[in-house]
Coordinates of C-alpha atoms in Angstrom, one line a residue:
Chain A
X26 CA 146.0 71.1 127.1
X27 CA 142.1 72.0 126.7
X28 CA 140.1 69.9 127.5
X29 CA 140.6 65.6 126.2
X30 CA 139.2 63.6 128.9
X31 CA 134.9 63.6 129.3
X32 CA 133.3 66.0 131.4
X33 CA 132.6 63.3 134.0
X34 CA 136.0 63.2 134.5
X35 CA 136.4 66.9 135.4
X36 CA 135.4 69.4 137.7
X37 CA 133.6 72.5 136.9
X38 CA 131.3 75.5 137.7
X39 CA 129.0 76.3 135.6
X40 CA 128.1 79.9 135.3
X41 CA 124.7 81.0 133.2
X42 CA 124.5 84.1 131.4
X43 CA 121.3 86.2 130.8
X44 CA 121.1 85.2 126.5
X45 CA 118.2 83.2 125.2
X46 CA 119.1 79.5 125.4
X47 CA 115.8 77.9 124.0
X48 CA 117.4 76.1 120.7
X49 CA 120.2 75.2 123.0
X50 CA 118.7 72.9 125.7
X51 CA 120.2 70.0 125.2
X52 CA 123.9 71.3 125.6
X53 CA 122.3 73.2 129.0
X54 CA 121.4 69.7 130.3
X55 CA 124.8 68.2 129.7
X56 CA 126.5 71.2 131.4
X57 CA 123.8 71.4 134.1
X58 CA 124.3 67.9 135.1
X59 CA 128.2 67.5 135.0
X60 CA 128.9 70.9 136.6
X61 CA 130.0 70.6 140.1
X62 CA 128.2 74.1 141.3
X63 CA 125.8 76.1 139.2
X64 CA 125.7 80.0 139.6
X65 CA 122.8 82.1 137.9
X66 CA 123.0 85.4 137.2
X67 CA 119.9 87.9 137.4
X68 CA 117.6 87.2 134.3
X69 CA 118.7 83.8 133.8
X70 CA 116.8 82.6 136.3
X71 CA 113.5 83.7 135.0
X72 CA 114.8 81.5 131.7
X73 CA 115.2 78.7 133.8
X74 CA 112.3 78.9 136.2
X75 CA 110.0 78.9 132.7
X76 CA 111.4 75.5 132.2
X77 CA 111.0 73.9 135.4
X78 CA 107.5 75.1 135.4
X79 CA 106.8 73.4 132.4
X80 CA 108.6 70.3 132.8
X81 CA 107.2 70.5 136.4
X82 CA 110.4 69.8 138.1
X83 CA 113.1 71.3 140.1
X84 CA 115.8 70.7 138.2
X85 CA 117.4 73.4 137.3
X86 CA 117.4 75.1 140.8
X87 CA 121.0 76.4 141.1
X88 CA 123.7 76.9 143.8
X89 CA 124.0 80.7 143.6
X90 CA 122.0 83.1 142.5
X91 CA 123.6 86.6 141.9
X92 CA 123.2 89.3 140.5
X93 CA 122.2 93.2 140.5
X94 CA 118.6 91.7 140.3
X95 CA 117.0 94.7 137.8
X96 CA 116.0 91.5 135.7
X97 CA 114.8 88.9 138.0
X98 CA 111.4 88.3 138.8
X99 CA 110.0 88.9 142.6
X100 CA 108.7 85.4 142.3
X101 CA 111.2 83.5 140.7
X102 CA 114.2 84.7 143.0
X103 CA 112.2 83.7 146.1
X104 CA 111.2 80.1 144.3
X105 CA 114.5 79.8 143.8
X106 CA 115.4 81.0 147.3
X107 CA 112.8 78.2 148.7
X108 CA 114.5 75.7 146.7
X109 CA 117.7 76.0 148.1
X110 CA 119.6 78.4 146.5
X111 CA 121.7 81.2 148.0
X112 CA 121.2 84.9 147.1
X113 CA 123.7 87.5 146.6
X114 CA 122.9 90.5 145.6
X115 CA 126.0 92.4 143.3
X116 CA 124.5 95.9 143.3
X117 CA 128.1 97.3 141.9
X118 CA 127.5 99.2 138.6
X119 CA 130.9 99.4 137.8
X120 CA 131.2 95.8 136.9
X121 CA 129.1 93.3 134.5
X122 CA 126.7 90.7 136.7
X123 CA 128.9 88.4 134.9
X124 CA 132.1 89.6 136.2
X125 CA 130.5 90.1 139.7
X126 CA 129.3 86.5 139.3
X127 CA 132.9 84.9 138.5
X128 CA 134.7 86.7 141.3
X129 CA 131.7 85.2 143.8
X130 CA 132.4 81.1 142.2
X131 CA 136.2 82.3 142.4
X132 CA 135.8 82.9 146.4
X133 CA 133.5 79.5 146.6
X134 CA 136.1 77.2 145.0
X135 CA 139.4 78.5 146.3
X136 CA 139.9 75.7 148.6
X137 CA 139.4 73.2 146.0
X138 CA 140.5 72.3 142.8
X139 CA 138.8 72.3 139.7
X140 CA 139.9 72.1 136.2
X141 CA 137.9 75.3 134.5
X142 CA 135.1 77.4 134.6
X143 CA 132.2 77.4 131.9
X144 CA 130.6 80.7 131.3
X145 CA 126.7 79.5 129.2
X146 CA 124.7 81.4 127.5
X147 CA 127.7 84.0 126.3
X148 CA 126.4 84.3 122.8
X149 CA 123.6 85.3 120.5
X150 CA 121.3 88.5 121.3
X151 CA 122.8 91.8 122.3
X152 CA 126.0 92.2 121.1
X153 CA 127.2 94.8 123.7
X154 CA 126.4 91.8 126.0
X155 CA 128.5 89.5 123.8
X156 CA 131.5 91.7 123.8
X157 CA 131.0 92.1 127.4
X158 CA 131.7 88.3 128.2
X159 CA 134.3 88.6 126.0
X160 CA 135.9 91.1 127.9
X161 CA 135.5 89.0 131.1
X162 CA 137.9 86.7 129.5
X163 CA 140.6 88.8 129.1
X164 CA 140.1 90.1 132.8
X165 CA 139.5 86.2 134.5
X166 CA 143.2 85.4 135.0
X167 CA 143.1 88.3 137.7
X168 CA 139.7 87.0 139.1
X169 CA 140.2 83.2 139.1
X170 CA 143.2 81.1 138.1
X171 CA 141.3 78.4 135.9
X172 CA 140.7 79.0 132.3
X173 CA 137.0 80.2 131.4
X174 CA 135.4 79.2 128.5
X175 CA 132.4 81.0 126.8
X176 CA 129.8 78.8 125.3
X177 CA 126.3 79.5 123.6
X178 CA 124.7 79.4 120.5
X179 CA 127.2 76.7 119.3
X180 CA 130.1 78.8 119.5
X181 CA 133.3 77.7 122.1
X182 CA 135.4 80.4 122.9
X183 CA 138.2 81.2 124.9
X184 CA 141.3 83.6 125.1
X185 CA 144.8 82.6 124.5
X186 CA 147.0 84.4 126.4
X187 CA 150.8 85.0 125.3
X188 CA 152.4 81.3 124.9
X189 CA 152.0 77.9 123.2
X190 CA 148.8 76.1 123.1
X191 CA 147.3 73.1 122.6
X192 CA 143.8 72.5 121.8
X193 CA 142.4 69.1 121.2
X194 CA 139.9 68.6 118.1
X195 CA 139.2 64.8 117.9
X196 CA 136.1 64.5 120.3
X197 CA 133.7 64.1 117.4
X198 CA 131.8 67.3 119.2
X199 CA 133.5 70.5 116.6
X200 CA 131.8 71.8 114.3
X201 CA 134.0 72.6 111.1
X202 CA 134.7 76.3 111.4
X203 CA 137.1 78.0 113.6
X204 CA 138.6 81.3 114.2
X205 CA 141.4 83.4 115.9
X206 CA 140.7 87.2 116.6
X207 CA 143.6 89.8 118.3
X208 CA 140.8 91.8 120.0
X209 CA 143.1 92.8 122.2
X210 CA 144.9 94.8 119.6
X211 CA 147.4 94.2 116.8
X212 CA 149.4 91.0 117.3
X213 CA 153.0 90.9 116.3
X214 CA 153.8 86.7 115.5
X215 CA 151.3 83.9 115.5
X216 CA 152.0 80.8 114.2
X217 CA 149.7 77.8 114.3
X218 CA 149.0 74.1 112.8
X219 CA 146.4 71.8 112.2
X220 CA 144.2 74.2 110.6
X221 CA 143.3 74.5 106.7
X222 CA 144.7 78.2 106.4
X223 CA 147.8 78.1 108.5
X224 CA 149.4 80.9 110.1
X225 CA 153.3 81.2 110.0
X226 CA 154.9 84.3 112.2
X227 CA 151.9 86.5 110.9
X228 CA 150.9 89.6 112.1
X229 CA 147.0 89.8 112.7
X230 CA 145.2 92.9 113.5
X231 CA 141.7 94.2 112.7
X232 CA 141.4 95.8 109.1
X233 CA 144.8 93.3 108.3
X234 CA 144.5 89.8 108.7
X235 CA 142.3 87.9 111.3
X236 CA 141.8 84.1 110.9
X237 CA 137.8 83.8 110.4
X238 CA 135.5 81.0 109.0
X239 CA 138.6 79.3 109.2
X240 CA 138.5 74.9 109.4
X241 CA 140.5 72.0 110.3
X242 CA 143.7 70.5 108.2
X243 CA 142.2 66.9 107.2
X244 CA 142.8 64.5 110.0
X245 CA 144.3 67.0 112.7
X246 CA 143.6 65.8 116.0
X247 CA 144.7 68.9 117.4
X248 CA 145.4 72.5 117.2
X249 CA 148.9 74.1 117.7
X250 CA 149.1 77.6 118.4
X251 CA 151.8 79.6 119.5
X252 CA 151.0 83.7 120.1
X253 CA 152.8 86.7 121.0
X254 CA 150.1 88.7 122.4
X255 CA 146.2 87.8 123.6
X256 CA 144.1 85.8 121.0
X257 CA 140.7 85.3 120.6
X258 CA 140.1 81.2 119.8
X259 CA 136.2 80.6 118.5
X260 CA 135.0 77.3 117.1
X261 CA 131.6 76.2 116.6
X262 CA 130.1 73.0 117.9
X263 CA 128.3 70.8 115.6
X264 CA 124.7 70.3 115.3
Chain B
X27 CA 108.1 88.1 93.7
X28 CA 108.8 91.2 96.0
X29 CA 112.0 89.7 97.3
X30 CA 113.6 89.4 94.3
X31 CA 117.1 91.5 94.5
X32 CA 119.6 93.5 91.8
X33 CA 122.6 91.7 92.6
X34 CA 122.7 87.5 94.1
X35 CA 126.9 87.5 94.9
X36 CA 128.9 85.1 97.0
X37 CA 131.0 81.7 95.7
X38 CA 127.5 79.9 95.7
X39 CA 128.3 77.4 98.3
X40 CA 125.6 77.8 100.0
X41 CA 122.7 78.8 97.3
X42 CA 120.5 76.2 95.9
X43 CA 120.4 75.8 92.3
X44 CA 116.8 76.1 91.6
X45 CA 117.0 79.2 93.7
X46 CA 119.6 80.7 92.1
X47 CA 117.6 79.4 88.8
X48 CA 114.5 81.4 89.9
X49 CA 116.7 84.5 90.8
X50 CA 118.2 85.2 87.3
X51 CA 114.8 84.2 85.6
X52 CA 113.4 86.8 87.5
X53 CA 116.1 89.7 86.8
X54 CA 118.9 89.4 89.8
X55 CA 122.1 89.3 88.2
X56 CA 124.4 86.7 89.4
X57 CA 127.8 87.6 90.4
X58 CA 130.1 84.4 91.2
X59 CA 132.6 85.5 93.7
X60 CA 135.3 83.0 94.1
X61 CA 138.5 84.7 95.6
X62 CA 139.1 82.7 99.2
X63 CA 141.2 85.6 100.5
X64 CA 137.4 87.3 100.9
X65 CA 134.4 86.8 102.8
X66 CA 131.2 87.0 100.6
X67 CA 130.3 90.3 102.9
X68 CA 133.5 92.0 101.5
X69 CA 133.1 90.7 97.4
X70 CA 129.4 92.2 97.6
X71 CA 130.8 94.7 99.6
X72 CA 133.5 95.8 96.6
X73 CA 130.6 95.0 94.0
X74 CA 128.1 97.0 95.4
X75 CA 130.7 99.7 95.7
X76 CA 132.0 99.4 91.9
X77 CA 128.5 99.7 90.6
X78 CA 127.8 103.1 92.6
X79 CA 131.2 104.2 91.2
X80 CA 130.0 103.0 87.9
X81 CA 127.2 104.3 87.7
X82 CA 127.5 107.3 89.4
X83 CA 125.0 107.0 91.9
X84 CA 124.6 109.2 95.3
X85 CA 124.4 107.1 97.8
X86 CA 123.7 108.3 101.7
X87 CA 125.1 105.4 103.0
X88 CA 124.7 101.7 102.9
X89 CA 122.9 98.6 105.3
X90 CA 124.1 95.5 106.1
X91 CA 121.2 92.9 107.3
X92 CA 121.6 89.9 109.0
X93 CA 125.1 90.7 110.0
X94 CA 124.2 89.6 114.0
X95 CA 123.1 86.6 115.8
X96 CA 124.7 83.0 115.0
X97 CA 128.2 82.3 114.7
X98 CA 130.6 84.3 116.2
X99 CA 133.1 84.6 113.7
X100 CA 130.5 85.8 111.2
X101 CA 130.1 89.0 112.9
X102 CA 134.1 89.1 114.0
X103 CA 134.4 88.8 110.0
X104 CA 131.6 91.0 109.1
X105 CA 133.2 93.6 111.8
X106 CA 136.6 93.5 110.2
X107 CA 135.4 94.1 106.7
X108 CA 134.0 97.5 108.3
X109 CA 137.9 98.1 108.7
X110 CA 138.5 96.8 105.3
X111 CA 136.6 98.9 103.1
X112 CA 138.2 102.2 105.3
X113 CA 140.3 102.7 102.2
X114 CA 137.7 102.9 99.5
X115 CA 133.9 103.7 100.7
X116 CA 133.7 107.0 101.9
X117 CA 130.0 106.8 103.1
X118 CA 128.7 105.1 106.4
X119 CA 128.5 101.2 106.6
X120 CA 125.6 100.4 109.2
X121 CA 125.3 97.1 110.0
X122 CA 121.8 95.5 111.7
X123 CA 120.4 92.5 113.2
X124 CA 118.8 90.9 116.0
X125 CA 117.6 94.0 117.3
X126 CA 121.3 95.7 117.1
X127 CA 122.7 98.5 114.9
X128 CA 126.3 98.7 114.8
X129 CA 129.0 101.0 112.4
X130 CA 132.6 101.9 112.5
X131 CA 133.5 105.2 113.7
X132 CA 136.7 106.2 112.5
X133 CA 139.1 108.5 114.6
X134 CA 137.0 112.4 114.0
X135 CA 134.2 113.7 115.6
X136 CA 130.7 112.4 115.7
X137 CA 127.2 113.4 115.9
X138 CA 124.8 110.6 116.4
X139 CA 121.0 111.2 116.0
X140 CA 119.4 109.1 119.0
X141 CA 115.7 110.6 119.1
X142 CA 114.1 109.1 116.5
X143 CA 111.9 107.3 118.4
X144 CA 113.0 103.7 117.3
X145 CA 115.9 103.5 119.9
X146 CA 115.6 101.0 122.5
X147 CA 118.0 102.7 124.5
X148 CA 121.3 100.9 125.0
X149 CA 124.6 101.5 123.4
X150 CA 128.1 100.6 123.5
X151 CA 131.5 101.6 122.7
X152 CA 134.2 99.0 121.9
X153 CA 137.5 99.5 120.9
X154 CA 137.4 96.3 118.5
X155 CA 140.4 97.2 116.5
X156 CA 142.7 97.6 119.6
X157 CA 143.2 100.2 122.3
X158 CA 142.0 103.2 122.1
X159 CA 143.6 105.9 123.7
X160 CA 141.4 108.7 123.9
X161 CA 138.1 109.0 123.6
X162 CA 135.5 111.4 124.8
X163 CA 131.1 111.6 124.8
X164 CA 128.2 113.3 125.2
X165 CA 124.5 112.4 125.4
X166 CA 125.3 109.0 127.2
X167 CA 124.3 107.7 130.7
X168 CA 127.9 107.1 131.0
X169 CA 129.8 109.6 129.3
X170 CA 133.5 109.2 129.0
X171 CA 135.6 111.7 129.1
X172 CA 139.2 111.9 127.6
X173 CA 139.6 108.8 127.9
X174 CA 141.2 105.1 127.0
X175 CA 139.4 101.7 126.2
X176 CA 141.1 98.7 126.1
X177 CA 139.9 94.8 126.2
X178 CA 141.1 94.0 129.6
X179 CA 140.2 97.3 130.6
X180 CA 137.6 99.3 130.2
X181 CA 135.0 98.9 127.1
X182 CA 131.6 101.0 126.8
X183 CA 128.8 98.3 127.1
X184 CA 125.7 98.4 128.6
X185 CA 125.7 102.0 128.5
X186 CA 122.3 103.8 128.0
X187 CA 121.1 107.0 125.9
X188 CA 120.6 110.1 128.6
X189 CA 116.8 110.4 128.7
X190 CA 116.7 114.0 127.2
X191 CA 119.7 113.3 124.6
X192 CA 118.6 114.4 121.0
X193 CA 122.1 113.9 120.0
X194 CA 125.6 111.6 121.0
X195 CA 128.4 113.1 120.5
X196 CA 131.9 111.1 119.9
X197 CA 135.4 111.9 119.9
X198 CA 137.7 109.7 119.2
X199 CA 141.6 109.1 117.8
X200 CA 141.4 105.2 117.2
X201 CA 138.3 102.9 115.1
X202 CA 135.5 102.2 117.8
X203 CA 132.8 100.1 117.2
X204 CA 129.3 101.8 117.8
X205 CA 126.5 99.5 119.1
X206 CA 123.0 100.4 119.7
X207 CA 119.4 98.6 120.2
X208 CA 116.6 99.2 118.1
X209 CA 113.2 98.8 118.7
X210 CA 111.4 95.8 117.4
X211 CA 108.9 97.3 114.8
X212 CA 105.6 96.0 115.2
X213 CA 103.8 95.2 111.6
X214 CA 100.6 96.8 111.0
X215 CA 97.6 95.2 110.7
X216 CA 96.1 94.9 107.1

């Protein structure tokens, strides 16, 4: 079941990606506070340092900072450093900051239990970058055994892997679109309910169909969806 | 008035009145696209393609603005109607925003002009429509060679143009999705 209960009721890291998060700032504070460890990655934290400097405060001085560091200012990794934070550099080229940055918050929290993982700042800008994160999600159940959820730009997304799913709508929080993607490849059944288009043992690939600017059956409280192969879930958060 | 286009299309949910008002006073010719089973990307799309037909008009290839930043499942729509079209436009369908250009490449053989200057210098390969199972480059900072892509596996990103490249090369037997950064053009002063 994704998430029902408030975020002060659950336990998360909170993992920030290197997008522009300006027009955002108020979903940054809500995640910042709740989170129960923050982790940075590379240019992030120059983002974030702007901010304290002109708020002049030091609240957004994270757990971890990681990284391979090619974006991150000299003085802003050592203010950070000052403040608290640990460094760890991830020089590895083979894999994403972000990846390297979910297996680091996957060795911190294995002897404790949390309920997911929020990955912010996954959308808008660069869309290499934005497939990127999207790819982390299909490689996290290897990394880390809670689900990871992608969030920027007021887009939620998350993969569901082969099996039923549940996902709850009646927060108050959802936008009105929605949208499931087989970026994985050609899916062979999905069937859902509780959304205005319907799907019903359908095949979906790219250049057939793919469920986009999809929206909510009146009065659903939640989404069913039951899926044969990975699928992309996006929905927006309103404004 | 310089703004003014040929064609204003789309089920006109989102236009203003007075704006589509001002539109056909000043020459656009309205096309109301209702069909549901369609974005509004892929009715202009077919439009836009009907009146080249139709009017027998060469065409090197066509640009789609404004098809990044903002919702995701915008550009996971505007991506699939890249596959859509495969069928019935024959000429490249580029798509740009937010600093990104991004088209379809087919399965064949590719040759990519990257030195004009107004490259940033990133690319990507993603294999969007599913796995791809061989696929092979030249000209890249990464090249790959003979190989497969796969979500879950390995995708092209953050990959950069080799300093000297004039040209990238692609090979490929399934759809991949080429991304690339362009510079941001600064206007000149009057």
């Amino acid at each position: 079941m994704y998430p029902k209960t408030p975020l002060d009721a659950v336990r998360f890291p909170l993992i920030l990606l290197n997008q522009p998060f300006s027009h955002q700032q108020k979903h940054l504070d809500v995640l910042w506070e709740q989170s129960s460890l923050q982790a940075v990655t590379d240019g992030a934290n120059n983002s974030l340092y702007e901010l304290m400097k002109a708020e002049n405060t030091t609240r957004f001085v994270p757990d971890l900072v990681t990284g391979d560091f090619d974006s991150i200012r000299e003085e802003v990794k050592s203010f950070m450093e000052e403040k608290g934070s640990k460094i760890i550099h991830t020089p590895d080229q083979d894999k994403t900051d972000f990846r390297k940055c979910l297996e680091i918050v996957a060795d911190q929290v294995k002897n404790e239990k949390v309920d997911f993982v929020v990955a912010f700042g996954a959308f808008g800008g660069r869309l290499d970058h934005v497939l990127s994160n999207i790819n982390t999600l299909f490689e996290a159940p290897s990394i880390i055994k809670y689900p990871l959820y992608l969030i920027g730009d007021y887009n939620i997304s998350f993969l569901l892997m082969p099996g039923h799913h549940t996902i709850d709508i009646s927060s108050g929080l959802e936008g009105s679109t929605c949208g499931l993607f087989p970026l994985g490849g050609k899916c062979e059944g999905i069937t859902t309910t509780g959304l205005k288009w319907n799907l019903n043992q359908d095949q979906m690939e790219f250049g057939g169909l793919i469920s986009s600017c999809n929206t909510y059956e009146k009065d659903a409280t939640e989404v069913t969806v039951e899926n044969n192969s990975p699928i992309l879930w996006t929905m927006d958060i309103a404004k | 008035m310089r703004f003014v286009p040929d064609l204003l299309t789309g089920d006109f949910d989102s236009a203003k009145p007075e704006v589509l008002q001002f539109m056909k006073e000043k020459g656009a010719k309205l096309v109301e696209t209702l069909d549901q089973n369609f974005t509004d990307f892929t009715k202009c799309l077919q439009i836009v393609h009907r009146t080249i037909e139709h009017n027998k008009l060469h065409v090197d290839c066509l640009v789609a603005l404004g098809a990044f930043g903002g919702r995701f499942d915008h550009i996971m729509s505007i991506i699939n109607t890249l596959f859509d079209i495969t069928k019935t436009v024959k000429y490249p369908v580029y798509l740009i925003g937010d600093d990104n250009i991004a088209c379809l490449l087919r399965p064949g053989n590719y040759a990519i002009e990257v030195d004009t200057g107004l490259e940033e210098g990133w690319c990507s390969l993603i294999p969007i429509g599913g796995k791809c199972k061989h696929i092979t480059t030249t000209g890249l900072k990464y090249n790959l060679e003979n190989q497969g892509m796969q979500f879950g596996a390995l995708i092209s990103t953050s990959n950069y143009l080799k300093d000297d490249a004039k040209e990238v090369t692609v090979t490929t037997d399934s759809p991949v999705l080429w991304a690339m950064g362009i510079k941001r053009l600064k206007l000149k002063e009057k």
